[in-house]
Tab-separated table of C-alpha atoms in Angstrom:
chain	number	residue	atom	x	y	z
A	18	MET	CA	-28.427	2.354	-17.449
A	19	ALA	CA	-24.989	1.993	-18.747
A	20	ALA	CA	-22.545	4.841	-18.611
A	21	PRO	CA	-21.632	6.430	-21.773
A	22	LYS	CA	-18.401	4.746	-23.408
A	23	ASN	CA	-17.007	8.095	-24.284
A	24	ARG	CA	-17.465	9.585	-20.685
A	25	ARG	CA	-14.311	11.587	-19.906
A	26	SER	CA	-12.445	11.181	-16.496
A	27	VAL	CA	-12.244	14.113	-14.393
A	28	PHE	CA	-8.537	15.532	-13.477
A	29	LEU	CA	-8.288	16.906	-9.965
A	30	GLY	CA	-11.724	15.814	-8.901
A	31	ARG	CA	-12.784	15.319	-5.479
A	32	LEU	CA	-10.957	12.619	-3.658
A	33	PRO	CA	-12.724	9.568	-2.271
A	34	LEU	CA	-13.235	10.094	1.607
A	35	PRO	CA	-10.622	7.399	2.802
A	36	GLU	CA	-7.948	8.870	0.451
A	37	ARG	CA	-8.955	12.382	1.750
A	38	ASN	CA	-8.488	11.452	5.341
A	39	HIS	CA	-5.359	9.565	4.793
A	40	LEU	CA	-4.035	12.705	2.736
A	41	ALA	CA	-5.040	14.900	5.577
A	42	GLU	CA	-3.101	12.889	8.070
A	43	ALA	CA	-0.098	12.593	6.062
A	44	LEU	CA	0.144	16.194	4.991
A	45	ARG	CA	-0.313	17.539	8.592
A	46	THR	CA	3.001	15.807	9.575
A	47	GLU	CA	4.720	16.881	6.294
A	48	THR	CA	3.750	20.422	6.777
A	49	VAL	CA	5.027	20.546	10.349
A	50	GLY	CA	8.267	18.923	9.090
A	51	GLY	CA	8.446	21.566	6.293
A	52	VAL	CA	8.156	24.457	8.721
A	53	LEU	CA	11.165	22.486	10.590
A	54	LEU	CA	13.015	22.130	7.294
A	55	LEU	CA	12.730	25.934	6.640
A	56	VAL	CA	13.813	26.616	10.192
A	57	ALA	CA	16.644	24.416	9.854
A	58	ALA	CA	17.779	25.626	6.555
A	59	VAL	CA	17.689	29.216	7.669
A	60	ALA	CA	19.761	28.253	10.937
A	61	ALA	CA	22.326	26.620	8.854
A	62	LEU	CA	22.680	29.764	6.590
A	63	ILE	CA	23.197	31.977	9.721
A	64	TRP	CA	25.479	29.614	11.261
A	65	ALA	CA	27.776	29.361	8.206
A	66	ASN	CA	27.712	33.176	7.606
A	67	THR	CA	28.636	34.541	10.952
A	68	PRO	CA	31.804	34.685	13.003
A	69	LEU	CA	30.851	31.063	14.298
A	70	ARG	CA	31.161	29.625	10.737
A	71	ASP	CA	34.509	27.665	11.685
A	72	SER	CA	32.452	25.679	14.492
A	73	TYR	CA	29.844	25.129	11.835
A	74	GLU	CA	32.521	23.274	9.825
A	75	ALA	CA	33.927	21.578	12.812
A	76	VAL	CA	30.409	20.116	13.708
A	77	ARG	CA	29.702	18.625	10.366
A	78	SER	CA	33.034	17.350	9.471
A	79	PHE	CA	33.290	15.607	12.941
A	80	HIS	CA	33.944	11.881	12.358
A	81	VAL	CA	32.071	9.345	14.385
A	82	GLY	CA	31.369	5.550	13.773
A	83	PRO	CA	33.053	2.258	13.623
A	84	ALA	CA	36.070	2.441	10.960
A	85	ALA	CA	36.364	-1.417	11.047
A	86	ILE	CA	33.297	-1.840	9.178
A	87	GLY	CA	33.770	1.306	6.844
A	88	LEU	CA	31.536	3.514	8.856
A	89	ASP	CA	33.965	6.045	10.327
A	90	LEU	CA	31.798	8.877	8.565
A	91	SER	CA	31.514	12.701	9.249
A	92	LEU	CA	28.147	14.007	10.762
A	93	GLN	CA	27.386	15.590	7.360
A	94	HIS	CA	27.992	12.119	5.692
A	95	TRP	CA	25.758	10.471	8.354
A	96	ALA	CA	23.002	12.813	7.661
A	97	ALA	CA	23.241	12.461	3.724
A	98	ASP	CA	23.420	8.582	3.806
A	99	GLY	CA	21.778	7.700	7.221
A	100	LEU	CA	19.070	10.148	7.800
A	101	LEU	CA	17.909	10.348	4.247
A	102	ALA	CA	17.561	6.721	4.224
A	103	VAL	CA	14.673	7.057	6.649
A	104	PHE	CA	13.328	9.807	4.513
A	105	PHE	CA	13.526	7.428	1.450
A	106	PHE	CA	12.125	4.418	3.788
A	107	VAL	CA	9.040	6.622	4.070
A	108	ALA	CA	8.905	7.525	0.371
A	109	GLY	CA	8.937	3.955	-0.308
A	110	ILE	CA	6.125	2.987	1.864
A	111	GLU	CA	4.035	5.805	0.205
A	112	LEU	CA	4.851	4.811	-3.133
A	113	LYS	CA	3.833	1.222	-2.387
A	114	ARG	CA	0.463	2.554	-0.819
A	115	GLU	CA	-0.011	4.628	-3.942
A	116	LEU	CA	0.377	1.735	-6.253
A	117	VAL	CA	-1.906	-0.534	-4.416
A	118	ALA	CA	-4.543	1.757	-2.897
A	119	GLY	CA	-3.921	5.301	-4.148
A	120	GLU	CA	-3.772	7.524	-7.162
A	121	LEU	CA	-1.305	5.132	-9.030
A	122	ARG	CA	-3.264	1.810	-8.730
A	123	ASP	CA	-5.331	2.684	-11.900
A	124	PRO	CA	-2.884	2.754	-14.989
A	125	LYS	CA	-5.054	5.349	-16.576
A	126	ALA	CA	-5.155	7.747	-13.736
A	127	ALA	CA	-1.657	6.816	-12.835
A	128	MET	CA	-0.645	8.256	-16.323
A	129	LEU	CA	-1.001	11.805	-15.525
A	130	PRO	CA	1.346	12.140	-12.299
A	131	VAL	CA	3.595	9.742	-13.901
A	132	VAL	CA	4.029	11.700	-17.170
A	133	ALA	CA	4.133	14.908	-15.179
A	134	ALA	CA	6.792	13.644	-13.111
A	135	LEU	CA	8.856	12.447	-15.973
A	136	CYS	CA	8.492	15.614	-18.059
A	137	GLY	CA	9.165	17.533	-14.611
A	138	MET	CA	12.587	15.692	-14.565
A	139	ALA	CA	13.386	15.662	-18.362
A	140	ALA	CA	12.859	19.566	-18.925
A	141	PRO	CA	15.046	20.677	-16.007
A	142	ALA	CA	17.864	18.364	-17.109
A	143	LEU	CA	17.502	19.689	-20.630
A	144	VAL	CA	17.664	23.136	-19.363
A	145	TYR	CA	20.838	22.581	-17.325
A	146	PHE	CA	22.537	20.631	-20.300
A	147	THR	CA	21.714	23.499	-22.736
A	148	VAL	CA	22.990	26.350	-20.427
A	149	ALA	CA	26.038	24.323	-19.174
A	150	SER	CA	27.133	23.060	-22.527
A	151	SER	CA	26.693	26.439	-24.119
A	152	GLY	CA	28.754	28.279	-21.433
A	153	GLY	CA	31.297	25.485	-21.423
A	154	GLY	CA	30.525	24.167	-17.997
A	155	SER	CA	30.501	20.555	-16.406
A	156	LEU	CA	27.581	18.529	-17.395
A	157	ALA	CA	27.788	16.441	-14.397
A	158	GLY	CA	25.075	18.242	-12.558
A	159	TRP	CA	22.343	17.631	-15.122
A	160	ALA	CA	20.410	15.858	-12.256
A	161	VAL	CA	20.555	18.187	-9.702
A	162	PRO	CA	17.721	20.361	-10.695
A	163	THR	CA	15.272	17.395	-11.396
A	164	ALA	CA	13.932	16.541	-8.000
A	165	THR	CA	11.193	17.957	-5.925
A	166	ASP	CA	11.110	18.534	-2.130
A	167	ILE	CA	7.487	17.794	-0.893
A	168	ALA	CA	8.381	18.630	2.730
A	169	PHE	CA	9.815	22.123	1.532
A	170	ALA	CA	6.840	22.980	-0.751
A	171	LEU	CA	4.396	22.084	2.096
A	172	GLY	CA	6.296	24.301	4.333
A	173	VAL	CA	5.985	27.115	1.952
A	174	LEU	CA	2.333	26.460	1.908
A	175	ALA	CA	2.079	26.494	5.636
A	176	VAL	CA	3.926	29.756	5.730
A	177	ILE	CA	1.931	31.673	3.211
A	178	GLY	CA	-1.331	30.138	4.655
A	179	THR	CA	-2.732	29.073	1.560
A	180	ALA	CA	-5.838	26.763	1.855
A	181	LEU	CA	-5.113	24.401	-1.175
A	182	PRO	CA	-7.813	22.080	-2.138
A	183	SER	CA	-7.251	18.329	-1.334
A	184	ALA	CA	-7.151	17.389	-5.057
A	185	LEU	CA	-4.130	19.675	-5.736
A	186	ARG	CA	-2.423	18.652	-2.504
A	187	ALA	CA	-2.956	15.044	-3.648
A	188	PHE	CA	-1.559	15.764	-6.962
A	189	LEU	CA	1.265	17.588	-5.590
A	190	LEU	CA	2.150	14.426	-3.175
A	191	THR	CA	1.638	11.900	-5.731
A	192	LEU	CA	3.937	13.792	-8.105
A	193	ALA	CA	6.471	14.066	-5.298
A	194	VAL	CA	6.431	10.413	-4.630
A	195	VAL	CA	7.047	9.447	-8.200
A	196	ASP	CA	9.650	11.964	-8.594
A	197	ASP	CA	11.402	10.481	-5.410
A	198	LEU	CA	11.292	7.235	-7.353
A	199	PHE	CA	12.935	8.425	-10.274
A	200	ALA	CA	15.406	10.372	-8.235
A	201	ILE	CA	16.440	7.120	-6.498
A	202	LEU	CA	17.020	5.268	-10.042
A	203	ILE	CA	19.085	8.244	-11.074
A	204	ILE	CA	21.210	7.968	-7.944
A	205	ALA	CA	21.511	4.184	-8.238
A	206	VAL	CA	22.222	4.342	-12.041
A	207	PHE	CA	24.240	7.387	-12.412
A	208	PHE	CA	26.079	7.975	-9.187
A	209	THR	CA	27.246	4.416	-8.337
A	210	SER	CA	30.702	3.386	-8.977
A	211	ARG	CA	33.272	0.820	-7.847
A	212	LEU	CA	30.840	-1.862	-6.566
A	213	ASN	CA	31.751	-4.186	-3.954
A	214	PHE	CA	29.821	-7.315	-5.191
A	215	ALA	CA	30.428	-9.316	-2.027
A	216	ALA	CA	28.873	-6.445	0.111
A	217	LEU	CA	25.965	-6.039	-2.466
A	218	GLY	CA	25.215	-9.665	-2.508
A	219	PHE	CA	24.910	-9.813	1.198
A	220	ALA	CA	22.714	-6.492	1.154
A	221	VAL	CA	20.339	-8.186	-1.186
A	222	LEU	CA	20.489	-11.356	1.031
A	223	GLY	CA	19.444	-9.031	3.981
A	224	LEU	CA	16.575	-7.511	1.925
A	225	VAL	CA	15.252	-11.030	1.160
A	226	VAL	CA	15.436	-11.936	4.811
A	227	PHE	CA	13.741	-8.818	5.646
A	228	TRP	CA	10.967	-9.541	3.121
A	229	LEU	CA	10.540	-13.189	4.361
A	230	LEU	CA	10.113	-11.942	7.873
A	231	LEU	CA	7.250	-9.736	6.647
A	232	ARG	CA	5.670	-12.669	4.919
A	233	LYS	CA	5.838	-14.854	7.684
A	234	GLY	CA	4.191	-12.312	9.877
A	235	VAL	CA	7.101	-11.803	12.384
A	236	ARG	CA	6.517	-8.849	14.734
A	237	GLY	CA	8.660	-6.781	16.728
A	238	TRP	CA	10.789	-3.684	16.282
A	239	TYR	CA	13.873	-5.299	17.900
A	240	VAL	CA	14.094	-7.952	14.981
A	241	TYR	CA	13.504	-5.290	12.151
A	242	VAL	CA	15.586	-2.253	13.344
A	243	PRO	CA	18.804	-4.102	13.611
A	244	LEU	CA	18.329	-6.015	10.386
A	245	ALA	CA	17.551	-2.542	8.593
A	246	PHE	CA	20.632	-1.144	9.963
A	247	VAL	CA	22.661	-4.065	8.864
A	248	ASN	CA	20.990	-3.739	5.436
A	249	TRP	CA	21.755	-0.062	5.203
A	250	ALA	CA	25.504	-0.701	6.073
A	251	LEU	CA	26.021	-3.482	3.633
A	252	MET	CA	24.273	-1.367	0.856
A	253	TYR	CA	26.684	1.680	1.877
A	254	ASN	CA	29.726	-0.489	1.576
A	255	SER	CA	28.623	-1.894	-1.791
A	256	GLY	CA	29.052	1.491	-3.258
A	257	VAL	CA	25.380	1.743	-4.224
A	258	HIS	CA	23.917	4.816	-2.409
A	259	ALA	CA	22.840	3.794	0.952
A	260	THR	CA	19.365	5.259	0.641
A	261	ILE	CA	18.426	2.501	-1.875
A	262	ALA	CA	18.105	0.066	1.129
A	263	GLY	CA	15.524	2.424	2.720
A	264	VAL	CA	13.198	2.607	-0.237
A	265	ALA	CA	13.584	-0.939	-0.921
A	266	MET	CA	12.528	-1.930	2.697
A	267	GLY	CA	9.733	0.509	2.408
A	268	LEU	CA	8.547	-0.959	-0.852
A	269	MET	CA	8.350	-4.547	0.716
A	270	LEU	CA	5.675	-3.582	3.522
A	271	ARG	CA	2.162	-4.646	2.876
A	272	CYS	CA	-0.031	-1.506	2.412
A	273	THR	CA	-3.431	-3.245	1.724
A	274	ARG	CA	-5.837	-3.910	4.512
A	275	ARG	CA	-7.220	-7.112	5.601
A	276	ASP	CA	-10.386	-8.119	7.446
A	277	ALA	CA	-10.762	-6.213	10.973
A	278	GLU	CA	-7.515	-4.064	10.204
A	279	GLU	CA	-7.921	-0.361	10.740
A	280	ARG	CA	-4.524	-0.038	9.228
A	281	SER	CA	-2.224	-2.086	7.026
A	282	PRO	CA	1.261	-2.752	8.456
A	283	GLY	CA	2.760	-0.267	5.905
A	284	GLU	CA	0.273	2.593	6.953
A	285	HIS	CA	0.888	1.790	10.729
A	286	ILE	CA	4.676	1.773	10.118
A	287	GLU	CA	4.343	4.964	8.027
A	288	HIS	CA	2.471	6.640	10.830
A	289	ILE	CA	5.319	5.893	13.366
A	290	VAL	CA	8.296	6.743	11.194
A	291	ARG	CA	6.842	9.713	9.152
A	292	PRO	CA	7.144	12.143	12.054
A	293	LEU	CA	10.853	10.957	12.762
A	294	SER	CA	11.612	11.506	9.080
A	295	ALA	CA	9.933	15.020	8.628
A	296	GLY	CA	10.559	16.231	12.025
A	297	LEU	CA	14.082	15.058	12.615
A	298	ALA	CA	15.918	13.324	9.854
A	299	VAL	CA	15.324	15.870	7.020
A	300	PRO	CA	15.828	19.155	9.268
A	301	LEU	CA	18.990	17.693	10.622
A	302	PHE	CA	20.133	17.073	6.993
A	303	ALA	CA	19.334	20.590	5.940
A	304	LEU	CA	21.188	21.783	8.950
A	305	LEU	CA	24.197	20.027	8.155
A	306	SER	CA	24.164	20.397	4.339
A	307	ALA	CA	22.447	23.931	3.748
A	308	GLY	CA	25.126	26.140	5.412
A	309	VAL	CA	27.035	27.853	2.444
A	310	ALA	CA	28.528	31.148	2.491
A	311	VAL	CA	26.502	33.820	0.903
A	312	THR	CA	28.155	36.972	-0.171
A	313	GLY	CA	27.307	39.434	-2.989
A	314	GLY	CA	29.979	37.949	-4.991
A	315	ALA	CA	28.678	34.422	-4.592
A	316	LEU	CA	25.254	35.160	-5.279
A	317	ALA	CA	26.389	37.037	-8.470
A	318	ASP	CA	28.505	34.017	-9.346
A	319	VAL	CA	25.094	31.917	-9.192
A	320	PHE	CA	23.743	33.628	-12.166
A	321	THR	CA	26.965	33.808	-14.240
A	322	ARG	CA	28.585	30.417	-13.775
A	323	PRO	CA	27.055	27.940	-16.251
A	324	GLU	CA	26.790	25.128	-13.826
A	325	THR	CA	25.033	27.191	-11.274
A	326	LEU	CA	22.809	29.171	-13.796
A	327	GLY	CA	21.785	25.821	-15.160
A	328	VAL	CA	20.609	24.693	-11.884
A	329	VAL	CA	18.484	27.843	-11.220
A	330	LEU	CA	16.819	27.787	-14.578
A	331	GLY	CA	16.245	24.205	-14.307
A	332	LEU	CA	14.514	24.462	-10.841
A	333	VAL	CA	12.594	27.708	-11.855
A	334	LEU	CA	11.738	27.315	-15.555
A	335	GLY	CA	12.371	23.717	-16.197
A	336	LYS	CA	10.231	22.274	-13.586
A	337	ALA	CA	7.235	24.496	-14.203
A	338	VAL	CA	7.271	24.147	-17.785
A	339	GLY	CA	7.858	20.420	-17.507
A	340	VAL	CA	5.327	19.533	-14.945
A	341	PHE	CA	2.686	21.838	-16.448
A	342	GLY	CA	3.426	20.720	-20.098
A	343	GLY	CA	3.466	17.080	-19.217
A	344	THR	CA	0.267	17.221	-17.285
A	345	TRP	CA	-1.580	19.241	-20.081
A	346	ALA	CA	-0.419	16.856	-22.639
A	347	ALA	CA	-1.402	13.663	-20.837
A	348	ALA	CA	-4.900	15.095	-19.793
A	349	ARG	CA	-5.392	15.688	-23.714
A	350	PHE	CA	-4.075	12.238	-24.527
A	351	THR	CA	-6.261	10.602	-21.958
A	352	ARG	CA	-9.103	12.938	-22.752
A	353	ALA	CA	-9.249	13.904	-19.094
A	354	GLU	CA	-11.432	16.939	-18.161
A	355	LEU	CA	-10.125	19.484	-15.574
A	356	ASN	CA	-12.232	19.678	-12.394
A	357	PRO	CA	-14.556	22.557	-13.360
A	358	ASP	CA	-13.931	24.304	-9.800
A	359	LEU	CA	-10.093	24.632	-10.885
A	360	LYS	CA	-8.376	26.083	-13.852
A	361	TRP	CA	-5.142	25.363	-15.699
A	362	PRO	CA	-3.283	28.330	-13.809
A	363	ASP	CA	-3.757	26.202	-10.761
A	364	VAL	CA	-1.834	23.398	-12.178
A	365	LEU	CA	0.740	26.018	-13.208
A	366	ALA	CA	0.948	27.068	-9.494
A	367	VAL	CA	1.721	23.399	-8.357
A	368	ALA	CA	4.141	22.987	-11.202
A	369	SER	CA	6.098	25.963	-9.756
A	370	LEU	CA	6.026	24.520	-6.313
A	371	ALA	CA	7.661	21.547	-7.788
A	372	GLY	CA	10.596	23.568	-8.437
A	373	ILE	CA	11.570	23.705	-4.777
A	374	GLY	CA	14.306	20.914	-5.197
A	375	PHE	CA	16.121	21.365	-1.717
A	376	THR	CA	16.759	18.219	0.116
A	377	VAL	CA	17.385	15.485	-2.782
A	378	SER	CA	18.913	18.407	-5.257
A	379	LEU	CA	21.497	19.031	-2.225
A	380	LEU	CA	22.201	15.449	-2.071
A	381	ILE	CA	22.661	14.902	-5.754
A	382	GLY	CA	24.775	18.008	-5.953
A	383	GLU	CA	27.082	16.553	-3.409
A	384	LEU	CA	27.376	13.326	-5.391
A	385	ALA	CA	27.798	15.150	-8.654
A	386	PHE	CA	30.663	17.331	-7.645
A	387	GLY	CA	32.040	15.588	-4.642
A	388	ASP	CA	35.656	16.103	-5.732
A	389	ASP	CA	35.402	20.046	-5.947
A	390	ALA	CA	34.515	21.491	-2.626
A	391	LEU	CA	34.161	24.983	-3.966
A	392	LEU	CA	31.665	23.787	-6.691
A	393	VAL	CA	29.720	21.824	-4.284
A	394	SER	CA	29.233	24.998	-2.156
A	395	GLU	CA	28.131	27.040	-5.336
A	396	ILE	CA	25.580	24.464	-6.399
A	397	LYS	CA	24.128	24.438	-3.000
A	398	ALA	CA	23.781	28.252	-3.244
A	399	ALA	CA	22.194	27.667	-6.605
A	400	VAL	CA	19.771	25.051	-5.244
A	401	LEU	CA	18.747	27.548	-2.325
A	402	VAL	CA	18.238	30.732	-4.737
A	403	GLY	CA	16.494	28.269	-7.303
A	404	SER	CA	14.113	26.916	-4.645
A	405	LEU	CA	13.568	30.334	-3.208
A	406	ILE	CA	12.573	31.851	-6.644
A	407	ALA	CA	10.366	29.066	-7.251
A	408	ALA	CA	8.646	29.433	-3.989
A	409	ILE	CA	8.083	33.052	-4.382
A	410	LEU	CA	6.709	32.449	-8.022
A	411	ALA	CA	4.338	29.658	-6.691
A	412	SER	CA	3.392	31.709	-3.739
A	413	VAL	CA	2.206	34.652	-5.986
A	414	LEU	CA	0.374	32.253	-8.289
A	415	LEU	CA	-1.617	30.598	-5.495
A	416	LYS	CA	-2.317	33.792	-3.633
A	417	LEU	CA	-4.137	35.147	-6.758
A	418	ARG	CA	-6.664	32.347	-6.186
A	419	ASP	CA	-6.631	32.198	-2.449
A	420	ASN	CA	-10.168	33.270	-1.934
A	421	LYS	CA	-11.234	30.730	-4.481
A	422	TYR	CA	-9.200	27.986	-2.596
A	423	LYS	CA	-10.616	28.878	0.686
A	424	LYS	CA	-14.194	28.632	-0.622
A	425	LEU	CA	-13.463	25.088	-1.854
A	426	CYS	CA	-11.613	24.079	1.261
A	427	ALA	CA	-14.809	25.338	3.479
A	428	GLU	CA	-17.094	23.314	1.160
A	429	GLU	CA	-14.920	20.125	1.672
A	430	ASP	CA	-14.765	20.492	5.330
A	431	ARG	CA	-18.449	21.424	6.194
A	432	ASP	CA	-20.183	19.019	8.493
A	433	ASP	CA	-23.327	20.550	9.661
A	434	ASP	CA	-24.708	17.417	11.184
A	435	GLU	CA	-21.525	16.796	12.989
A	436	ASP	CA	-21.447	13.102	12.214
A	437	GLY	CA	-17.707	13.021	11.174
A	438	ILE	CA	-18.617	12.847	7.327
A	439	PRO	CA	-18.099	15.957	5.309
A	440	ASP	CA	-21.694	16.920	4.150
A	441	ILE	CA	-20.484	17.090	0.444
A	442	TYR	CA	-19.748	13.498	0.477
A	443	GLU	CA	-23.363	12.650	1.613
A	444	GLN	CA	-25.040	15.096	-0.855
A	445	ASP	CA	-22.917	13.503	-3.757
A	446	ASN	CA	-23.984	10.146	-2.703
A	447	PRO	CA	-27.219	9.902	-0.867
A	448	GLU	CA	-26.913	6.326	-0.171
A	449	PHE	CA	-23.496	6.678	1.391
A	450	HIS	CA	-24.939	7.996	4.966
A	451	LEU	CA	-27.475	4.875	4.972
A	452	ARG	CA	-24.595	2.591	4.166
A	453	MET	CA	-22.561	4.010	6.989
A	454	ALA	CA	-25.363	3.892	9.602
A	455	ALA	CA	-25.995	0.025	8.523
A	456	LEU	CA	-22.161	-0.432	9.293
A	457	TYR	CA	-22.212	1.002	12.511
A	458	GLU	CA	-25.379	-0.752	13.633
A	459	ALA	CA	-23.644	-4.085	12.430
A	460	LYS	CA	-20.503	-3.158	14.580
A	461	ALA	CA	-22.921	-2.396	17.632
A	462	ALA	CA	-24.597	-5.698	17.233
A	463	THR	CA	-21.540	-7.622	17.162
A	464	HIS	CA	-20.404	-5.871	20.443
A	465	ARG	CA	-23.859	-6.796	21.852
A	466	LYS	CA	-23.207	-10.412	20.688
A	467	LEU	CA	-19.749	-10.516	22.452
A	468	ALA	CA	-21.309	-8.972	25.528
A	469	GLN	CA	-24.164	-11.642	25.579
A	470	VAL	CA	-21.474	-14.362	25.118
A	471	ALA	CA	-19.286	-13.159	27.979
A	472	SER	CA	-22.373	-12.718	30.267
A	473	GLU	CA	-23.444	-16.603	29.387
A	474	ARG	CA	-19.751	-17.678	30.248
A	475	THR	CA	-19.787	-15.794	33.492
A	476	THR	CA	-23.058	-17.541	34.326
A	477	LEU	CA	-21.711	-20.879	33.444
A	478	GLY	CA	-18.620	-20.357	35.639
A	479	ASP	CA	-16.365	-20.095	32.563
A	480	GLY	CA	-15.422	-16.509	33.286
A	481	PRO	CA	-14.618	-14.305	36.041
A	482	ALA	CA	-17.254	-13.910	38.888
């Protein structure tokens, strides 16, 4: 019997099993990375607010690299332009996977996270613009509160021990991936000046070579790693922010599986590089960027100076209102029905988590106010304060529903027959277990056939005795 034409889709419903498994693997790495990010940020703050503060400044301002090709950079600069390129490379792969196999492959389903991300960037920018303009402050920092730091958000979840259902985690991850894409576009469009067209042309040529090698099936890290570094260096010297090269190369990887592939090339490389990004690149960036002097006067200035107050209110208020309002409006427009196991306050909690801006917000703050070292420090303090308030607010909202979340997660994970497939997926689809059994039998039959052929080859003298 045909399904009703006006059947409403379910928002934040249960994920398909392959998508849930991929999400679980990705979030394990990001959660560990988030904890390391928290540790690095705290270490930077302690280092910058003790008698050792001079050594902190000496370390992050230490220059290294070949000056002949324009890469004599400070360690802080290497972290912002180099290490974050690895972070955005992973973001590019994740975005590509979402577009071809994840939540964004269906235009109707993609509308919710895309609209939520757009509103979650527009609202903080509007809040900043309103506060800064009314107080006579600089409008250059409008983009600072627009970004979401997924690693930091997941680190907060790990610390408070909230068992967030996979559907909410997937929504947060997809939201952050789309957010990263728009953040890259903001950096490319609004923070690019004095273009070197020769270097940009060679960078584009290098990216084309990278794409052609992938299309031809060329393998070997010793080919792609040097080429990726050359592309990054050319992009840096072109005047376009170097992280653009990272996301561009990530988007070029194939993320669809072909016959006999357990993982696509994109998934395989993401599996290798994501721990490097989450466990090393982003924490090192935090260590070299988050160290700001925190005093009573500095904290008071965060709530009185229009630029810093705009950042704090943008992250705490703008992000929550923007993401929640955009999600609610998109759900109403698409006639999507919220998962009956969840409530709209759950969406508000996730929207509050999106106010943890940290990594990309710190980067944009440096780009927006790079000529004013004092203001850069104050903006960084505002990002830290805003992210902390957003984390506390989200933690309170999530804790109010913690018992319900634990119950939902227990139902999702229960596997009484210990066959590796959560029981709830078999209950929802009685034919699923039969299809899996048939698949396993087909694989076993193939192995038996191969063993028989090998045995016959041995008998005929074509194989080892």
